[in-house]
Each structure stands twice: as C-alpha cells, then as structure tokens.
Coordinates of C-alpha atoms in Angstrom, one line a residue:
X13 CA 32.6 -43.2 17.2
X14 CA 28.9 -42.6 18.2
X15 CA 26.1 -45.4 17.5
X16 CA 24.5 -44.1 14.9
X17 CA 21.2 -45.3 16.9
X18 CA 22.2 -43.4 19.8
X19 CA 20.6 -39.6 21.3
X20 CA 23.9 -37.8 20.5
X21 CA 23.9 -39.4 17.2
X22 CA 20.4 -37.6 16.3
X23 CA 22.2 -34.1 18.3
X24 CA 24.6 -34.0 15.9
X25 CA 22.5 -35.3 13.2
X26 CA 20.4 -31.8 14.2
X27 CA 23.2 -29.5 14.3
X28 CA 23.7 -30.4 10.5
X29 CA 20.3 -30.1 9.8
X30 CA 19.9 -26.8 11.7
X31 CA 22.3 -25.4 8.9
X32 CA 19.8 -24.0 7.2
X33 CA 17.3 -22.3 9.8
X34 CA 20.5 -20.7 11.5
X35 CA 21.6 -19.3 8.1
X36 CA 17.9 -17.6 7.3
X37 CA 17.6 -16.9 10.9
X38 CA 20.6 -15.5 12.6
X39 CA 20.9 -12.7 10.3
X40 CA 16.7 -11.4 9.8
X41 CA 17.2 -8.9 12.6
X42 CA 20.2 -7.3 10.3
X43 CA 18.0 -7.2 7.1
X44 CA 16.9 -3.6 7.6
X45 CA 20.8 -2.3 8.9
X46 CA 22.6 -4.1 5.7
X47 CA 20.2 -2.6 3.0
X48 CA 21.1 0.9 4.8
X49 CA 24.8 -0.6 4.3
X50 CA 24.9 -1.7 1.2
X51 CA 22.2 1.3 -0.7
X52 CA 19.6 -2.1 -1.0
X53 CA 16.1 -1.4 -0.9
X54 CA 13.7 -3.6 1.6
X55 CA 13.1 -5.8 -2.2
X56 CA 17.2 -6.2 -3.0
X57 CA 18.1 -7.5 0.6
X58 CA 15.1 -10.0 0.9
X59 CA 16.4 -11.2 -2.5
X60 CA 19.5 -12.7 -0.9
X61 CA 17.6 -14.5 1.3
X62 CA 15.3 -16.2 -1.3
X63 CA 18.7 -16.8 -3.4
X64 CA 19.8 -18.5 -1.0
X65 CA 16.7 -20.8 -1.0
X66 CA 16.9 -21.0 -4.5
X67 CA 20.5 -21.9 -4.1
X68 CA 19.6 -24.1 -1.4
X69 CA 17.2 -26.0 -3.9
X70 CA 18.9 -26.8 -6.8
X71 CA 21.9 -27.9 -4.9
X72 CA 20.1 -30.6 -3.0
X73 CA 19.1 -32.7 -6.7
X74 CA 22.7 -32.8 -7.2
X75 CA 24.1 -33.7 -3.4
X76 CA 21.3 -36.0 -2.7
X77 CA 22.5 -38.8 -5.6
X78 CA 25.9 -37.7 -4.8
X79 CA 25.7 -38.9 -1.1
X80 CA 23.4 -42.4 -2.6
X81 CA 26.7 -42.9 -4.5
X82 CA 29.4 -42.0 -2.1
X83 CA 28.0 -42.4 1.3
X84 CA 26.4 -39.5 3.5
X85 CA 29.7 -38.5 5.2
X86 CA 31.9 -37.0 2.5
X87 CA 29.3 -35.2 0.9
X88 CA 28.2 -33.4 3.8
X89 CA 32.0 -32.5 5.3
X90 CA 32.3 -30.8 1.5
X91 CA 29.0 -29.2 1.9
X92 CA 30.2 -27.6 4.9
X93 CA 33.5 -26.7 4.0
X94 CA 32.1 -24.6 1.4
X95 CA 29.8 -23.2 3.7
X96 CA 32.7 -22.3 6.0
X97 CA 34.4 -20.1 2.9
X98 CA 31.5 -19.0 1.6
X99 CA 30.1 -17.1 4.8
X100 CA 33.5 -15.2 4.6
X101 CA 32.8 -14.2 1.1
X102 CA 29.5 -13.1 2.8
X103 CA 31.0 -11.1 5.7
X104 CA 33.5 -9.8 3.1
X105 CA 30.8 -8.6 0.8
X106 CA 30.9 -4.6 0.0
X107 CA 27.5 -4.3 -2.3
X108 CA 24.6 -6.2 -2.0
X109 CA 25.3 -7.9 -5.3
X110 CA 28.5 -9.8 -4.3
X111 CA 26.4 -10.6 -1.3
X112 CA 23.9 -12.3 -3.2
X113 CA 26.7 -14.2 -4.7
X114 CA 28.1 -15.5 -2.0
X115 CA 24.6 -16.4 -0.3
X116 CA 23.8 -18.1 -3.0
X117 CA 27.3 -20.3 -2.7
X118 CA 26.8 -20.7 1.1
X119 CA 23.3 -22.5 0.2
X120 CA 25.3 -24.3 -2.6
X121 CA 27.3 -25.8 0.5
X122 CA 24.4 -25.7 3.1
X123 CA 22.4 -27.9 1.3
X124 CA 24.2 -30.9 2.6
X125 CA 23.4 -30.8 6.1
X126 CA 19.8 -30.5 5.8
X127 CA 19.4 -33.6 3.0
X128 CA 22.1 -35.8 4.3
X129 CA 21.0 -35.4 7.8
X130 CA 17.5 -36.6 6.6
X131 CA 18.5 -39.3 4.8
X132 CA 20.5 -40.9 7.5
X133 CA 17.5 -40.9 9.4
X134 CA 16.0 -43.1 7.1
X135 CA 19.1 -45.4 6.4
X136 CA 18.6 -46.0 10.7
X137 CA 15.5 -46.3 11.0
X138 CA 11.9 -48.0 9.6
X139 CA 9.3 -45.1 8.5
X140 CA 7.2 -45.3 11.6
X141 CA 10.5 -45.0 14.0
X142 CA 11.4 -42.2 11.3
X143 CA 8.2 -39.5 12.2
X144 CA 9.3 -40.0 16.0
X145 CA 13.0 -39.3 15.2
X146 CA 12.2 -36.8 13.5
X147 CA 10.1 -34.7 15.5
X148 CA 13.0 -35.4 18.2
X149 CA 15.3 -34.4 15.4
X150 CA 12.7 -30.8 14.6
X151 CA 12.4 -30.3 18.4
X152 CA 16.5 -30.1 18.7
X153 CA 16.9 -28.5 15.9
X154 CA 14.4 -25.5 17.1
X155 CA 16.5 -24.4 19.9
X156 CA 18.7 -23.1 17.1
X157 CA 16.1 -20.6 15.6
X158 CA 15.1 -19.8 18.7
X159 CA 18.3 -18.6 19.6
X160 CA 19.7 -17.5 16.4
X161 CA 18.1 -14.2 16.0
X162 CA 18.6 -13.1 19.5
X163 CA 22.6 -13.8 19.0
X164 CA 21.5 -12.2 15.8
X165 CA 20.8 -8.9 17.2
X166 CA 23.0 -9.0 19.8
X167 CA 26.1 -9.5 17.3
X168 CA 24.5 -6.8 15.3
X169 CA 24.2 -4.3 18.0
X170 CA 28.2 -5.3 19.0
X171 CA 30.2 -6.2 16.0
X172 CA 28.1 -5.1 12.7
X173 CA 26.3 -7.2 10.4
X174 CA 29.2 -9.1 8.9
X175 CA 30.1 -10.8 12.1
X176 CA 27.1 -12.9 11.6
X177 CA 28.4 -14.4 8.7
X178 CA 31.4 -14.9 10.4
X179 CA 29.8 -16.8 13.7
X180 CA 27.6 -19.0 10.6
X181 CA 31.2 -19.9 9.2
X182 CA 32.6 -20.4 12.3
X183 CA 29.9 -23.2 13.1
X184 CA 29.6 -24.9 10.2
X185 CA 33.4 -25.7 10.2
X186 CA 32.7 -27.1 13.5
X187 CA 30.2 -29.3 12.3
X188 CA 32.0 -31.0 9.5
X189 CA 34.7 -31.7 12.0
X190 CA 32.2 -33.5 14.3
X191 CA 30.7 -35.1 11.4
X192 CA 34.1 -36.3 10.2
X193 CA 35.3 -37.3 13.4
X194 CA 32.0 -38.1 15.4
X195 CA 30.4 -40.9 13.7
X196 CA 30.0 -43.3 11.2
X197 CA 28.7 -43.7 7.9
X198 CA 24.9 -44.5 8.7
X199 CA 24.5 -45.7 4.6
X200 CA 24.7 -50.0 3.7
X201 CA 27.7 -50.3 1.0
X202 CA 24.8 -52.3 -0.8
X203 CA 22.3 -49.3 -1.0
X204 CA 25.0 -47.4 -3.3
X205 CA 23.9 -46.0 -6.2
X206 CA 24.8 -45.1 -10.0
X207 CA 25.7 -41.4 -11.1
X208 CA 24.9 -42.2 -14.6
X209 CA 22.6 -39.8 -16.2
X210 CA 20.3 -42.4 -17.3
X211 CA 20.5 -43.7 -13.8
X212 CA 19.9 -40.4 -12.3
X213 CA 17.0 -39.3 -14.6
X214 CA 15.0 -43.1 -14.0
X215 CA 15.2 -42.3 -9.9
X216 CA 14.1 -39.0 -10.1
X217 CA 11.2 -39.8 -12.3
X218 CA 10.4 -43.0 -10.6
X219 CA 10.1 -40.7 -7.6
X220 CA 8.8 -37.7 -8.0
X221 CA 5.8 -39.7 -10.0
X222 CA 4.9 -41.8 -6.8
X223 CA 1.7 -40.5 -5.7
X224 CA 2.8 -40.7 -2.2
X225 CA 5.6 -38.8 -2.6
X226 CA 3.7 -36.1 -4.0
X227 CA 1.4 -36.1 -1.5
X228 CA 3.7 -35.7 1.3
X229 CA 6.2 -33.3 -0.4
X230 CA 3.6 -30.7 -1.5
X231 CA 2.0 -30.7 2.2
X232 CA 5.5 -29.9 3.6
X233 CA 6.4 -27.6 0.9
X234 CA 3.3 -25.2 1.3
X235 CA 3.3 -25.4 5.4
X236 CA 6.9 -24.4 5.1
X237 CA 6.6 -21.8 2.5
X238 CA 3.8 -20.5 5.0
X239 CA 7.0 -20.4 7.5
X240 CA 9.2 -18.6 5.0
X241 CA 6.8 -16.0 4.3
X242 CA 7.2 -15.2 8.2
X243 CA 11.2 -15.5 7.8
X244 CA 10.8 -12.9 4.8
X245 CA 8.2 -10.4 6.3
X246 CA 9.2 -10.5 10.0
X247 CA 12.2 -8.2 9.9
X248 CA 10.5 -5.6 8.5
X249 CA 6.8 -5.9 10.1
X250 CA 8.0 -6.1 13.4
X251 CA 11.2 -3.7 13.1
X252 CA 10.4 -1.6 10.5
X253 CA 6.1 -1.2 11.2
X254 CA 5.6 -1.9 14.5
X255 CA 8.7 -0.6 16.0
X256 CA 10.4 -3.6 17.6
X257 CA 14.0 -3.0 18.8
X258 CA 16.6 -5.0 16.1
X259 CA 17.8 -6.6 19.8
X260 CA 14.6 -7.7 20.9
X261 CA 13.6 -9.4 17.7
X262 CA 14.9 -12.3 18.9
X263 CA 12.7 -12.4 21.7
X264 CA 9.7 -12.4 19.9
X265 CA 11.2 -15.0 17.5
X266 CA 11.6 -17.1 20.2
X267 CA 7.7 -17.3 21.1
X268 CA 7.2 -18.7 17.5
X269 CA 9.8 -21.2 17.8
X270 CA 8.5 -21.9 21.3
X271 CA 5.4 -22.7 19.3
X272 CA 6.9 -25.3 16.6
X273 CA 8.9 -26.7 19.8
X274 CA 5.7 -27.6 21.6
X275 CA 4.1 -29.1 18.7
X276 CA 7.2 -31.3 17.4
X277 CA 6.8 -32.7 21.4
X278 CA 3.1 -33.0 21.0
X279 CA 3.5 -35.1 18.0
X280 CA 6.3 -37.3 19.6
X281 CA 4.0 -38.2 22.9
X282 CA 0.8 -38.6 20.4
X283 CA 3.3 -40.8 18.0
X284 CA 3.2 -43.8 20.6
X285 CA -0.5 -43.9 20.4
X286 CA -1.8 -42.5 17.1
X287 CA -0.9 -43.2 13.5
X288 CA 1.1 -40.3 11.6
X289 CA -1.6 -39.5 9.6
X290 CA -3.8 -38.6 12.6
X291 CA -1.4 -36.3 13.7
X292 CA -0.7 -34.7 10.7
X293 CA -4.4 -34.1 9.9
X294 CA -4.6 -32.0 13.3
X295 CA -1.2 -30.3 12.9
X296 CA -2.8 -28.8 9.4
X297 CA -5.7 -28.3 11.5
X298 CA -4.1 -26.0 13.5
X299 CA -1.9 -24.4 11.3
X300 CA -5.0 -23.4 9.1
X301 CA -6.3 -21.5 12.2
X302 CA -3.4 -19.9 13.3
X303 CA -2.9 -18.7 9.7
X304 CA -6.7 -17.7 9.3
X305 CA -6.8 -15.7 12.4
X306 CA -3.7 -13.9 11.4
X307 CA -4.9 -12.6 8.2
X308 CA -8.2 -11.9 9.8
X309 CA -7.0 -9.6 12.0
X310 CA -4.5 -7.5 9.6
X311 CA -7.6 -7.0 7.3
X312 CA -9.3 -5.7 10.2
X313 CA -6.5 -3.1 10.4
X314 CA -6.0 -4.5 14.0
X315 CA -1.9 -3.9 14.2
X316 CA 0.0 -5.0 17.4
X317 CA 3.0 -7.2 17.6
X318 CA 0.7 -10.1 19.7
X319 CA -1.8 -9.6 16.9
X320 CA 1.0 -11.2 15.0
X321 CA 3.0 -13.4 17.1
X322 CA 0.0 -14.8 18.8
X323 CA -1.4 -16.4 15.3
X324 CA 1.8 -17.2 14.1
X325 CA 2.8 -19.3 17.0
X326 CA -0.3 -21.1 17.1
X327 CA 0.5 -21.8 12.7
X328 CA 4.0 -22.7 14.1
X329 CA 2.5 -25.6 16.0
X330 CA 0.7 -26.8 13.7
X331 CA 4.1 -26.9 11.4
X332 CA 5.7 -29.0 14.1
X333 CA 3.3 -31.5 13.9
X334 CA 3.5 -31.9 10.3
X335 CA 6.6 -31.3 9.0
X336 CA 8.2 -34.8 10.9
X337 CA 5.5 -36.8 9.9
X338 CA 5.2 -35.7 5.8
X339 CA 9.6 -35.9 5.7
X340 CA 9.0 -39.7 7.2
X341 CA 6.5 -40.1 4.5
X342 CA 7.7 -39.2 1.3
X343 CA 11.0 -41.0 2.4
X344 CA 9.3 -44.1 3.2
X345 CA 9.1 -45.9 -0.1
X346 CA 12.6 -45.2 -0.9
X347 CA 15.0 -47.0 1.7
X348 CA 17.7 -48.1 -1.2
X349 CA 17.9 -44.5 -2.6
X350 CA 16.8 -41.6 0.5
X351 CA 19.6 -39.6 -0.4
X352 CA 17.9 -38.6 -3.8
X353 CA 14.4 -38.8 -2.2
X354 CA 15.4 -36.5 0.0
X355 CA 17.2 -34.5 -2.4
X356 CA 13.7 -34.2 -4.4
X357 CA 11.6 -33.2 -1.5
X358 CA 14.1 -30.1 -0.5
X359 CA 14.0 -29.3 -4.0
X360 CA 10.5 -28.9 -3.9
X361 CA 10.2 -27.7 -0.6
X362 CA 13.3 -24.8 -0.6
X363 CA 11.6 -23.7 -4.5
X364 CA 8.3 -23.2 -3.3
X365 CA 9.2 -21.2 -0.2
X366 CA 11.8 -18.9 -2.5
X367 CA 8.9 -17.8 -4.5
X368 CA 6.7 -17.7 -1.7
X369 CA 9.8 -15.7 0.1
X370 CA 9.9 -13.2 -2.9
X371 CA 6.2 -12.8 -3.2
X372 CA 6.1 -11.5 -0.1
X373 CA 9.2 -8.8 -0.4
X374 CA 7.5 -8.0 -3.8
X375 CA 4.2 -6.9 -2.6
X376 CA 5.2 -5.6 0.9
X377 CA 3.1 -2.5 1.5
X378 CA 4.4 -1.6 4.9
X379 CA 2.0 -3.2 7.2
X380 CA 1.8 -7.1 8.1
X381 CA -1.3 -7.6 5.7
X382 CA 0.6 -9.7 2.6
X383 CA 2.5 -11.5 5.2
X384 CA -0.4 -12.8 6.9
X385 CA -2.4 -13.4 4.1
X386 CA 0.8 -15.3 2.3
X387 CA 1.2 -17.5 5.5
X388 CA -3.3 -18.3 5.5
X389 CA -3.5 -19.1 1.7
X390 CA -0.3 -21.3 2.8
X391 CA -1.7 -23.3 5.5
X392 CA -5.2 -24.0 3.6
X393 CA -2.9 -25.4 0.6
X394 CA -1.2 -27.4 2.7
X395 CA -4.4 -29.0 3.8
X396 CA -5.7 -29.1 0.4
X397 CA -2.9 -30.9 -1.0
X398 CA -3.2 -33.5 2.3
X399 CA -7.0 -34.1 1.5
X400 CA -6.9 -34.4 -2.3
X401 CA -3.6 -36.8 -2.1
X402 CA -2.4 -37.7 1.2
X403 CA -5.5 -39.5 2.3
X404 CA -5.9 -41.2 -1.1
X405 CA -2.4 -42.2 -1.4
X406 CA -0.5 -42.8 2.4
X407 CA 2.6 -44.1 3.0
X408 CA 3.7 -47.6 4.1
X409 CA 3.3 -48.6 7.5
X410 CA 1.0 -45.1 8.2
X411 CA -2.0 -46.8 7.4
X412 CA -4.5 -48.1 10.1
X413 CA -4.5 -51.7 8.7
X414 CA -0.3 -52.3 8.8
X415 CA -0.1 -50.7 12.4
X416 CA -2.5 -53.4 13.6
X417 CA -0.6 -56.5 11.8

C-alpha cells in the first residue's frame, strides 16, 4: 500500500480525477464523424456531452454522502465499475439516443473519481497544503486532456469512433483496480457520517448556505463553464469552420492544456510565498483577458485558428490558477464531511457548465462568435462572483492575518 501522503498517492489520486476530462475530451475530435453515423445534427451530438455533465452532476449529491458514510474507497471502485460497463453500452450504441443513455450512465459512474479524489485530498491534508496539492493534482491531471484528443483522433482515423469508448472503459477498469489494490482508505473511521434523510438534507443546507462556500463554488463553476463552452464549441469551430484535420485537433488541444499546465505550476511556485487569495485574484485576472480578447476578435470577423487558440490558452491559464485554490476553499470549512462538500460543489459546478455546454450548441451559427463570447461573459462572472463574495467572505487559513500567526 502507498502513503496516502506520498507523490504516487496524489498520481493515482489524478488518474481518478482525470475521469472526467478524458471522458469529454478523448472523444471531441469524433463529434462531427458520429452525428454523420448516427443521422445527429451538430445540436443532438453536443447533447450527449452536456448529458453527461448533467449526469455527472446529480450523481455527485448522492456519491459524495455515500463515500462520508462508507469511506472513499468503495464508492469510487463502484463508480468505476460502472463506468467500465457503461462505455461498452456507449461503443455499442446504434442511434444517438441509446448513446445519450449510456453517456449519461457512464457520468452516473464517473462521478466518483472526480469527488472522491477531491475529498481525499482534504481528509490528508490542512486547506493551505490543499491549494498546493491541488494544483500538483490539476497539473497531473492535464497531461490527460492534453493527450486525450490526439489519441482521440488517432483512434478515430484507425478504429472508428466506438473504439474510444472502448479505450475510456478500458482505463477506468484499470483505475478501480489500482484504487482497490493501491492504497488505503485516506477517511478517519470517526469522520463517518449518517445517510438519514434528515441527516443528509441538515449537511447540505448547512453547506451550501455558508457564505464561503458560495463564494468559492460559484467562481469555479463559471471559470469552468467558460472551459466547457470551449469543450462544446471546439469540435466544430476548428473542424467543421476553420478546416482543422479531425487528427490534428489534438494538437491544438494540446496548446490550451499547455496553457492551464503552466498556470497550475505558476500557482504552486507562487503558493510558497503568496496567500491563495492573491493568486486567485490574478488567475481571474487573466482569465478575463484571455476571454475578452477572444470575443473581441470574432466580432471583428477576424477568423484564424491562433485567433482562437491564442486567447483561449491565455483564459486556460488563468483557470489553472484558480480552479486549485477555489476547490481548497469551499472544502476548507468542512473536514468532518468533504465528501458531501465536495459532492455540492461538482453539483454546482458540472450543472452550470451543462447549460453553459448546451447554450453554446443551441446558438452555434457556424463561426467561433457564441463560443468566444460564452467563454468572456464566463470569465467576467467568475470575477464578479470573487469580488462580490470571495473577498467578503474567505476561507480559513487564506486570510492575511492566520498566515502570519
């Protein structure tokens, strides 16, 4: 068994997490080959991957106290098991509506890598240590969407779009057997919690009205619906508009994900000096411009691939400065029940980026405009919710006056 304190603890920790990324990202260069598969238009196909956010949502309020009550490691080896069968039923899927069922049962599963490995973080660590860990944890966890639509379009190009569900089963059955067989169980028999309804209903009201909490989660939520409204558009405005080859998606993928890599690093150097709130203040900073100068430029009519992925990367950054520190600081109140606090936040966060994700399939017009505007009006939420709450209301131990005790 690992320590659970130890780097290949937080590897593995990242290969659960990564779950979701890989299972939006691996399969965006295929969107515009399976809706020619399947008779979907551009609107049906997008809809099975904000199902599976939506999916991916509503299963975490349920796994999250089901993980405070049982312990992290069973939950999430069941999570992934289902994942395993239910990317079968996706590569098995003859019309686009048995696909959307079996999405949306592959999020139902997938939801427990994501939460769980979030809330071990927090059953290991004290908030502070949490926002370093967890940009470690991010900057991991971005090799896999960097790679993911590049094996994407490879596996495409080779096999046909169903073996990508296959490879997504394939991997999550590996990572409930290193999860059952790798390490520990990270939660203290003593922070175990009730599954009574009553129970249930007075920790997720005595969370989700916690000003700090609110703060946090809806400044992750909209910098991550601003990335989802890339995940959704991208496909189609770089394939389908500006003529990108289905194999060399990936590619350009990887210079956004090259962008969120070098601001999760950023924030973990600048984490042994400055406060989390000081990074996350210049994170949004720069996600606001990247987004801004994006949407500038598509209502100028100028339309190149750089005048897309250029923005975008610099918005990435900025996303991998915040998201570690706002997931260390809407869990940091809550060390006897993170499973359920974490639960809450994904809820949150995986709802808002569905709608945001269907928004942008709904109005797509055939250029990158609605994306980039979707991804600006994004980033300056994000900001606003920071300045109206954030400031008012940080968490413990991010404040100036604690870090000096």
């Amino acid at each position: 068994m690992l320590a659970l304190t130890s780097i290949w603890t937080t590897i593995l920790l990242a290969a659960a997490v990564a779950l979701g990324p890989l299972a939006t990202d691996m399969y965006l260069p295929a969107l515009p080959a399976m809706g020619q598969a399947l008779s979907a238009g551009p609107d049906q196909v997008q809809l099975t991957l904000s199902l599976y956010m939506a999916g991916f949502a509503v299963a975490q309020l349920f796994c999250g106290p089901l993980a405070d009550r049982f312990g992290r490691k069973p939950v999430m080896i069941g999570g992934l098991l289902l994942f395993f069968l239910a990317s079968i039923g996706c590569a098995l899927a003859s019309n686009v509506e048995t696909l959307m069922l079996f999405r949306f049962l592959q999020a139902l599963g997938g939801s427990a890598g994501p939460v769980l490995g979030r809330a071990a973080i927090r059953d290991i660590y004290t908030p502070r240590e949490a926002a370093r860990i967890m940009a470690l944890l991010a900057s991991i966890m971005a090799l896999a969407p960097a790679v993911a639509p590049t094996v994407g379009g490879f596996l495409l190009t080779g096999f046909g779009w169903p073996s990508i569900f296959v490879a997504l089963g394939v991997y999550g059955l590996v990572v409930a057997g290193i999860v059952a067989f790798g390490i520990r169980e990270p939660m203290a028999p003593e922070n175990r919690q009730s599954l009574k309804l009553r129970s249930l209903t007075r920790n997720y009201r005595y969370i989700g009205t916690d000003p700090s909490f609110i703060g946090y989660t809806l400044t992750n939520a909209f910098a991550f619906a601003g990335l989802f409204a890339f995940l959704s558009g991208s496909s189609y405005v770089l394939i389908d508009f500006l003529g990108v080859k289905p194999e060399h998606f990936g590619l350009y993928f990887a210079c956004v994900v090259a962008g969120y890599i070098a601001g999760n690093l950023l924030a973990m150097q600048l984490g042994r000096r400055w406060l989390p709130d000081q990074i996350l203040v210049r994170g949004l900073l720069v996600s606001v411009t990247g987004g801004t100068a994006m949407a500038g430029l598509a209502m100028a009519e100028v339309y190149n691939v750089w005048a897309v992925m250029i923005p975008q990367s610099l918005f990435m950054a900025g996303v991998g400065m915040t998201l570690p520190q706002t997931m260390a600081g809407a869990l940091a109140n809550f060390p006897r029940m993170a499973g359920s606090a974490s639960a809450l936040f994904g809820f949150v966060q995986m709802a808002l980026a569905a709608c945001v994700g269907s928004l942008v399939g709904y109005l797509y017009t055939g250029t990158s405009l609605v994306m980039a505007s979707i991804i600006a009006i994004c980033a300056v939420a994000a900001m606003g919710a920071y300045l109206l709450l954030v400031q008012r209301y940080p968490a413990p131990g991010f404040e100036p006056a604690k870090a000096t005790q």
